[in-house]
PDB file of C-alpha atoms in Angstrom:
ATOM      1  CA  MET S   1      20.720 -11.193  12.126  1.00 60.00           C
ATOM      2  CA  ASP S   2      21.827 -14.425  13.531  1.00 60.00           C
ATOM      3  CA  THR S   3      23.444 -14.731  16.958  1.00 54.00           C
ATOM      4  CA  PRO S   4      25.338 -17.500  18.480  1.00 43.00           C
ATOM      5  CA  GLU S   5      21.876 -19.252  19.649  1.00 50.00           C
ATOM      6  CA  THR S   6      19.654 -18.385  16.623  1.00 67.00           C
ATOM      7  CA  SER S   7      20.067 -18.651  12.709  1.00 94.00           C
ATOM      8  CA  ILE S   8      17.458 -17.520  10.993  1.00 97.00           C
ATOM      9  CA  TRP S   9      16.594 -18.598   7.537  1.00 98.00           C
ATOM     10  CA  ALA S  10      13.759 -17.593   5.026  1.00 98.00           C
ATOM     11  CA  ALA S  11      11.226 -19.544   3.170  1.00 98.00           C
ATOM     12  CA  ILE S  12       9.323 -18.251   0.138  1.00 98.00           C
ATOM     13  CA  PRO S  13       6.865 -20.271  -1.688  1.00 97.00           C
ATOM     14  CA  VAL S  14       6.572 -19.511  -5.175  1.00 95.00           C
ATOM     15  CA  LYS S  15       4.056 -20.328  -7.785  1.00 91.00           C
ATOM     16  CA  PRO S  16       5.195 -20.851 -11.495  1.00 88.00           C
ATOM     17  CA  PHE S  17       5.376 -17.396 -12.958  1.00 80.00           C
ATOM     18  CA  ASP S  18       2.974 -17.943 -15.607  1.00 69.00           C
ATOM     19  CA  VAL S  19       0.309 -19.448 -13.246  1.00 68.00           C
ATOM     20  CA  GLY S  20       0.393 -17.446 -10.137  1.00 57.00           C
ATOM     21  CA  LYS S  21      -1.928 -14.439  -9.460  1.00 51.00           C
ATOM     22  CA  SER S  22      -4.335 -15.707 -12.172  1.00 50.00           C
ATOM     23  CA  ARG S  23      -7.120 -13.377 -10.327  1.00 56.00           C
ATOM     24  CA  LEU S  24      -5.393 -10.198 -10.986  1.00 54.00           C
ATOM     25  CA  GLY S  25      -6.504 -10.852 -14.678  1.00 53.00           C
ATOM     26  CA  LEU S  26      -2.848 -10.431 -16.152  1.00 56.00           C
ATOM     27  CA  VAL S  27      -1.960 -12.584 -19.152  1.00 51.00           C
ATOM     28  CA  GLY S  28       0.786 -13.820 -20.858  1.00 58.00           C
ATOM     29  CA  ASP S  29       4.053 -12.010 -20.314  1.00 70.00           C
ATOM     30  CA  ALA S  30       2.563  -9.234 -17.976  1.00 73.00           C
ATOM     31  CA  ARG S  31       1.673 -11.974 -15.629  1.00 71.00           C
ATOM     32  CA  THR S  32       4.795 -13.527 -15.872  1.00 83.00           C
ATOM     33  CA  LEU S  33       6.840 -10.306 -15.345  1.00 84.00           C
ATOM     34  CA  THR S  34       4.603  -9.119 -12.397  1.00 82.00           C
ATOM     35  CA  ASN S  35       5.263 -12.331 -10.573  1.00 85.00           C
ATOM     36  CA  ARG S  36       8.941 -12.421 -11.546  1.00 90.00           C
ATOM     37  CA  ALA S  37       8.937  -8.736 -10.392  1.00 89.00           C
ATOM     38  CA  PHE S  38       7.204  -9.632  -6.752  1.00 89.00           C
ATOM     39  CA  LEU S  39       9.563 -12.381  -6.253  1.00 95.00           C
ATOM     40  CA  ASP S  40      12.554 -10.103  -7.121  1.00 95.00           C
ATOM     41  CA  HIS S  41      11.279  -7.612  -4.613  1.00 95.00           C
ATOM     42  CA  VAL S  42      10.797  -9.917  -1.579  1.00 97.00           C
ATOM     43  CA  LEU S  43      13.891 -12.015  -2.123  1.00 97.00           C
ATOM     44  CA  GLY S  44      15.822  -8.430  -2.322  1.00 97.00           C
ATOM     45  CA  VAL S  45      14.209  -7.515   0.862  1.00 98.00           C
ATOM     46  CA  ALA S  46      15.137 -10.614   2.669  1.00 98.00           C
ATOM     47  CA  GLY S  47      18.938 -10.422   1.616  1.00 97.00           C
ATOM     48  CA  ALA S  48      19.083  -7.197   2.975  1.00 97.00           C
ATOM     49  CA  VAL S  49      18.362  -8.533   6.586  1.00 97.00           C
ATOM     50  CA  LEU S  50      19.530 -12.213   6.093  1.00 97.00           C
ATOM     51  CA  PRO S  51      22.561 -13.704   4.431  1.00 96.00           C
ATOM     52  CA  THR S  52      21.484 -14.850   1.127  1.00 96.00           C
ATOM     53  CA  ASP S  53      22.321 -18.503   1.302  1.00 96.00           C
ATOM     54  CA  HIS S  54      19.875 -18.543   4.511  1.00 97.00           C
ATOM     55  CA  ILE S  55      16.943 -18.242   2.050  1.00 98.00           C
ATOM     56  CA  VAL S  56      15.227 -20.977   0.513  1.00 98.00           C
ATOM     57  CA  ILE S  57      12.750 -20.790  -2.588  1.00 98.00           C
ATOM     58  CA  VAL S  58      10.387 -23.439  -2.939  1.00 97.00           C
ATOM     59  CA  SER S  59       8.690 -24.038  -6.069  1.00 96.00           C
ATOM     60  CA  HIS S  60       7.725 -26.071  -8.764  1.00 93.00           C
ATOM     61  CA  ASP S  61       9.063 -23.594 -11.465  1.00 93.00           C
ATOM     62  CA  GLU S  62      12.411 -23.917 -12.860  1.00 95.00           C
ATOM     63  CA  ALA S  63      12.400 -20.192 -13.444  1.00 94.00           C
ATOM     64  CA  ALA S  64      11.923 -19.452 -10.008  1.00 94.00           C
ATOM     65  CA  LEU S  65      14.506 -21.893  -8.830  1.00 97.00           C
ATOM     66  CA  ALA S  66      16.866 -20.394 -11.253  1.00 96.00           C
ATOM     67  CA  VAL S  67      16.293 -16.849  -9.701  1.00 96.00           C
ATOM     68  CA  ALA S  68      17.131 -18.623  -6.371  1.00 97.00           C
ATOM     69  CA  HIS S  69      20.494 -19.900  -7.558  1.00 97.00           C
ATOM     70  CA  SER S  70      21.473 -16.542  -9.423  1.00 96.00           C
ATOM     71  CA  ALA S  71      21.038 -14.623  -6.330  1.00 96.00           C
ATOM     72  CA  GLY S  72      23.023 -17.131  -4.314  1.00 97.00           C
ATOM     73  CA  ALA S  73      19.844 -18.624  -2.367  1.00 98.00           C
ATOM     74  CA  HIS S  74      18.725 -22.076  -2.160  1.00 98.00           C
ATOM     75  CA  GLY S  75      16.011 -23.342  -4.943  1.00 98.00           C
ATOM     76  CA  LEU S  76      14.032 -26.023  -3.542  1.00 98.00           C
ATOM     77  CA  ARG S  77      11.974 -28.312  -5.567  1.00 96.00           C
ATOM     78  CA  GLU S  78       8.135 -28.194  -4.257  1.00 94.00           C
ATOM     79  CA  PRO S  79       6.953 -31.696  -3.244  1.00 91.00           C
ATOM     80  CA  GLU S  80       5.042 -33.347  -5.890  1.00 88.00           C
ATOM     81  CA  GLY S  81       1.248 -33.666  -4.752  1.00 84.00           C
ATOM     82  CA  GLY S  82       1.293 -31.104  -1.939  1.00 85.00           C
ATOM     83  CA  GLY S  83       0.050 -27.679  -1.698  1.00 93.00           C
ATOM     84  CA  LEU S  84       1.519 -24.737  -0.183  1.00 95.00           C
ATOM     85  CA  ASN S  85       1.717 -26.101   3.557  1.00 97.00           C
ATOM     86  CA  GLU S  86       3.464 -28.941   2.375  1.00 97.00           C
ATOM     87  CA  ALA S  87       6.154 -26.874   0.510  1.00 97.00           C
ATOM     88  CA  LEU S  88       6.476 -24.918   3.574  1.00 98.00           C
ATOM     89  CA  THR S  89       6.882 -27.847   5.682  1.00 98.00           C
ATOM     90  CA  ALA S  90       9.444 -29.104   3.241  1.00 97.00           C
ATOM     91  CA  ALA S  91      11.275 -25.657   3.097  1.00 98.00           C
ATOM     92  CA  ALA S  92      11.531 -25.410   6.816  1.00 98.00           C
ATOM     93  CA  ALA S  93      13.015 -29.231   7.113  1.00 97.00           C
ATOM     94  CA  PHE S  94      15.598 -28.040   4.357  1.00 98.00           C
ATOM     95  CA  ALA S  95      16.556 -25.266   6.556  1.00 98.00           C
ATOM     96  CA  ALA S  96      16.578 -27.015   9.591  1.00 97.00           C
ATOM     97  CA  GLY S  97      19.035 -29.665   8.106  1.00 97.00           C
ATOM     98  CA  HIS S  98      21.292 -26.931   7.239  1.00 97.00           C
ATOM     99  CA  GLY S  99      21.641 -25.432  10.892  1.00 96.00           C
ATOM    100  CA  ALA S 100      18.330 -23.165  10.884  1.00 97.00           C
ATOM    101  CA  THR S 101      16.798 -22.585  14.601  1.00 96.00           C
ATOM    102  CA  ALA S 102      13.898 -20.213  13.186  1.00 97.00           C
ATOM    103  CA  VAL S 103      12.396 -20.212   9.712  1.00 98.00           C
ATOM    104  CA  LEU S 104      10.525 -17.000   8.535  1.00 98.00           C
ATOM    105  CA  SER S 105       8.235 -17.868   6.064  1.00 98.00           C
ATOM    106  CA  LEU S 106       6.878 -15.097   3.745  1.00 96.00           C
ATOM    107  CA  PHE S 107       4.877 -14.738   0.341  1.00 94.00           C
ATOM    108  CA  ALA S 108       6.309 -13.352  -2.521  1.00 92.00           C
ATOM    109  CA  ASP S 109       3.369 -10.811  -3.096  1.00 90.00           C
ATOM    110  CA  LEU S 110       4.308  -8.372  -0.627  1.00 94.00           C
ATOM    111  CA  PRO S 111       5.496  -5.108  -3.178  1.00 92.00           C
ATOM    112  CA  GLU S 112       5.560  -2.772  -0.164  1.00 93.00           C
ATOM    113  CA  LEU S 113       7.729  -4.972   1.982  1.00 97.00           C
ATOM    114  CA  ALA S 114      10.860  -3.172   3.480  1.00 97.00           C
ATOM    115  CA  PRO S 115      13.729  -4.518   5.539  1.00 98.00           C
ATOM    116  CA  GLU S 116      12.402  -2.679   8.500  1.00 98.00           C
ATOM    117  CA  ASP S 117       9.311  -5.105   8.320  1.00 98.00           C
ATOM    118  CA  LEU S 118      11.447  -8.133   8.566  1.00 98.00           C
ATOM    119  CA  ARG S 119      13.487  -6.794  11.408  1.00 97.00           C
ATOM    120  CA  ALA S 120      10.468  -5.973  13.391  1.00 97.00           C
ATOM    121  CA  MET S 121       9.476 -10.028  12.986  1.00 97.00           C
ATOM    122  CA  ILE S 122      13.031 -10.764  14.257  1.00 97.00           C
ATOM    123  CA  ALA S 123      12.942  -8.551  16.919  1.00 96.00           C
ATOM    124  CA  ALA S 124       9.370 -10.053  18.477  1.00 97.00           C
ATOM    125  CA  PHE S 125      10.846 -13.632  18.241  1.00 97.00           C
ATOM    126  CA  ALA S 126      12.282 -14.865  21.672  1.00 95.00           C
ATOM    127  CA  GLY S 127      13.226 -18.309  20.523  1.00 94.00           C
ATOM    128  CA  ASP S 128      10.272 -20.495  21.200  1.00 95.00           C
ATOM    129  CA  ASN S 129       7.108 -18.144  20.057  1.00 97.00           C
ATOM    130  CA  LEU S 130       5.213 -17.621  16.733  1.00 98.00           C
ATOM    131  CA  VAL S 131       5.419 -14.349  15.226  1.00 98.00           C
ATOM    132  CA  ILE S 132       2.940 -13.739  12.754  1.00 98.00           C
ATOM    133  CA  ALA S 133       1.855 -10.930  10.321  1.00 98.00           C
ATOM    134  CA  PRO S 134      -1.755 -10.803   9.339  1.00 96.00           C
ATOM    135  CA  ASP S 135      -2.947  -9.605   6.122  1.00 94.00           C
ATOM    136  CA  ASP S 136      -4.859  -6.238   6.197  1.00 90.00           C
ATOM    137  CA  LYS S 137      -8.311  -8.177   6.315  1.00 91.00           C
ATOM    138  CA  ASP S 138      -7.069  -9.903   9.580  1.00 93.00           C
ATOM    139  CA  SER S 139      -7.935 -13.016   8.037  1.00 94.00           C
ATOM    140  CA  GLY S 140      -4.645 -14.411   6.311  1.00 94.00           C
ATOM    141  CA  SER S 141      -1.428 -15.207   7.371  1.00 96.00           C
ATOM    142  CA  ASN S 142       1.309 -13.099   5.200  1.00 96.00           C
ATOM    143  CA  ALA S 143       4.476 -14.168   7.316  1.00 98.00           C
ATOM    144  CA  LEU S 144       5.561 -16.536  10.162  1.00 98.00           C
ATOM    145  CA  LEU S 145       8.463 -16.860  12.190  1.00 98.00           C
ATOM    146  CA  MET S 146       9.076 -19.808  14.589  1.00 98.00           C
ATOM    147  CA  ARG S 147      11.334 -22.706  15.128  1.00 97.00           C
ATOM    148  CA  PRO S 148      11.456 -25.101  12.119  1.00 96.00           C
ATOM    149  CA  ASN S 149       7.900 -26.868  12.004  1.00 90.00           C
ATOM    150  CA  ALA S 150       7.158 -25.844  15.565  1.00 95.00           C
ATOM    151  CA  LEU S 151       3.653 -25.520  14.561  1.00 97.00           C
ATOM    152  CA  PRO S 152       1.797 -26.818  11.431  1.00 97.00           C
ATOM    153  CA  TYR S 153       1.544 -24.680   8.676  1.00 97.00           C
ATOM    154  CA  ARG S 154      -2.184 -23.752   8.347  1.00 96.00           C
ATOM    155  CA  HIS S 155      -2.526 -21.460   5.191  1.00 96.00           C
ATOM    156  CA  GLY S 156      -5.554 -21.374   3.332  1.00 93.00           C
ATOM    157  CA  PRO S 157      -9.257 -19.690   4.529  1.00 93.00           C
ATOM    158  CA  ASP S 158      -8.988 -18.042   7.736  1.00 95.00           C
ATOM    159  CA  SER S 159      -5.315 -19.001   7.964  1.00 96.00           C
ATOM    160  CA  LEU S 160      -4.642 -16.253  10.871  1.00 97.00           C
ATOM    161  CA  SER S 161      -7.251 -18.174  13.105  1.00 97.00           C
ATOM    162  CA  ARG S 162      -6.058 -21.379  12.254  1.00 97.00           C
ATOM    163  CA  HIS S 163      -2.335 -20.672  13.044  1.00 98.00           C
ATOM    164  CA  LEU S 164      -3.687 -18.751  16.318  1.00 98.00           C
ATOM    165  CA  ASP S 165      -5.444 -21.914  17.298  1.00 97.00           C
ATOM    166  CA  ALA S 166      -2.501 -24.324  16.506  1.00 97.00           C
ATOM    167  CA  ALA S 167      -0.353 -21.979  18.830  1.00 98.00           C
ATOM    168  CA  ARG S 168      -2.805 -22.191  21.335  1.00 97.00           C
ATOM    169  CA  MET S 169      -3.192 -25.657  21.418  1.00 97.00           C
ATOM    170  CA  ALA S 170       0.740 -26.383  21.921  1.00 97.00           C
ATOM    171  CA  HIS S 171       0.811 -23.454  24.397  1.00 97.00           C
ATOM    172  CA  VAL S 172       3.121 -21.665  22.192  1.00 98.00           C
ATOM    173  CA  ALA S 173       3.045 -17.653  22.819  1.00 98.00           C
ATOM    174  CA  VAL S 174       2.331 -15.475  20.165  1.00 98.00           C
ATOM    175  CA  SER S 175       3.408 -11.929  18.845  1.00 98.00           C
ATOM    176  CA  VAL S 176       1.066 -10.249  16.065  1.00 98.00           C
ATOM    177  CA  ILE S 177       3.160  -7.839  13.814  1.00 98.00           C
ATOM    178  CA  ARG S 178       0.936  -5.601  12.123  1.00 97.00           C
ATOM    179  CA  ARG S 179       2.903  -3.526   9.554  1.00 97.00           C
ATOM    180  CA  PRO S 180       1.838  -2.100   6.192  1.00 95.00           C
ATOM    181  CA  GLY S 181       4.569  -3.650   4.196  1.00 96.00           C
ATOM    182  CA  LEU S 182       3.674  -7.084   5.568  1.00 97.00           C
ATOM    183  CA  MET S 183      -0.026  -6.682   5.359  1.00 93.00           C
ATOM    184  CA  ARG S 184      -0.343  -5.357   2.034  1.00 89.00           C
ATOM    185  CA  ASP S 185      -0.621  -8.632  -0.101  1.00 80.00           C
ATOM    186  CA  VAL S 186      -2.097  -8.560  -3.755  1.00 69.00           C
ATOM    187  CA  ASP S 187      -4.616 -10.880  -4.283  1.00 62.00           C
ATOM    188  CA  THR S 188      -7.541  -9.037  -6.512  1.00 54.00           C
ATOM    189  CA  PRO S 189      -7.107  -6.757  -9.353  1.00 50.00           C
ATOM    190  CA  ALA S 190      -8.013  -3.728  -7.372  1.00 60.00           C
ATOM    191  CA  GLN S 191      -5.020  -4.257  -4.925  1.00 62.00           C
ATOM    192  CA  TYR S 192      -2.785  -4.694  -7.825  1.00 53.00           C
ATOM    193  CA  SER S 193      -4.472  -1.235  -9.445  1.00 57.00           C
ATOM    194  CA  ALA S 194      -3.729   0.397  -6.084  1.00 58.00           C
ATOM    195  CA  VAL S 195      -0.308  -0.711  -5.900  1.00 60.00           C
ATOM    196  CA  ALA S 196       0.402   0.038  -9.461  1.00 59.00           C
ATOM    197  CA  SER S 197      -0.771   3.630  -9.101  1.00 55.00           C
ATOM    198  CA  GLY S 198       0.734   4.104  -5.367  1.00 58.00           C
ATOM    199  CA  SER S 199      -2.896   4.972  -4.067  1.00 52.00           C
ATOM    200  CA  ARG S 200      -3.252   2.278  -1.841  1.00 50.00           C
ATOM    201  CA  PRO S 201      -4.953   3.605   1.495  1.00 47.00           C
ATOM    202  CA  ASP S 202      -3.369   3.272   4.929  1.00 51.00           C
ATOM    203  CA  CYS S 203      -3.949  -0.156   6.641  1.00 46.00           C
ATOM    204  CA  PRO S 204      -5.664  -0.335  10.074  1.00 40.00           C
ATOM    205  CA  SER S 205      -3.815   0.011  13.102  1.00 36.00           C
TER     206      SER S 205
END
């Protein structure tokens, strides 16, 4: 999806497979395998849209970094003492250092993500705007596309409004993309059960 003017990279932050998604109630191998399956899916979708060597997985987890290397992506060790926003800042800086002019950050817990979802975000990118994909509550931010670190990452409670505020303060135009594959993350046992059973209701338009 690159052009002579634009080189888009993807950044995927990943918690350790045996730690992530603690709220789902999964334990032991079930948690590890679920988190690995989530990452495999999102990595595969990103690799269907972007060159694999334009993907960065940022994590403390050796297993997650090994997945990146096995797929031909970059594995970046997460900075010590930081959180999600610091991890994405580091990944964006790494991508920029390797020629990226735009970074698409997305979470690994998007089991319904499809290549068309990422292509829709890329199609909405004009080179200097923020493209943002909210969750299905219009509260969180499941994916962002912008120039490397053009705005601070503000993930956490009410991150959608926090990112929109940052864009407004910086006079950066915003495009909001609402697609089921981008909106349907998995944070609760009910969401996980719905995805596992294929009974998840339609997202609001």
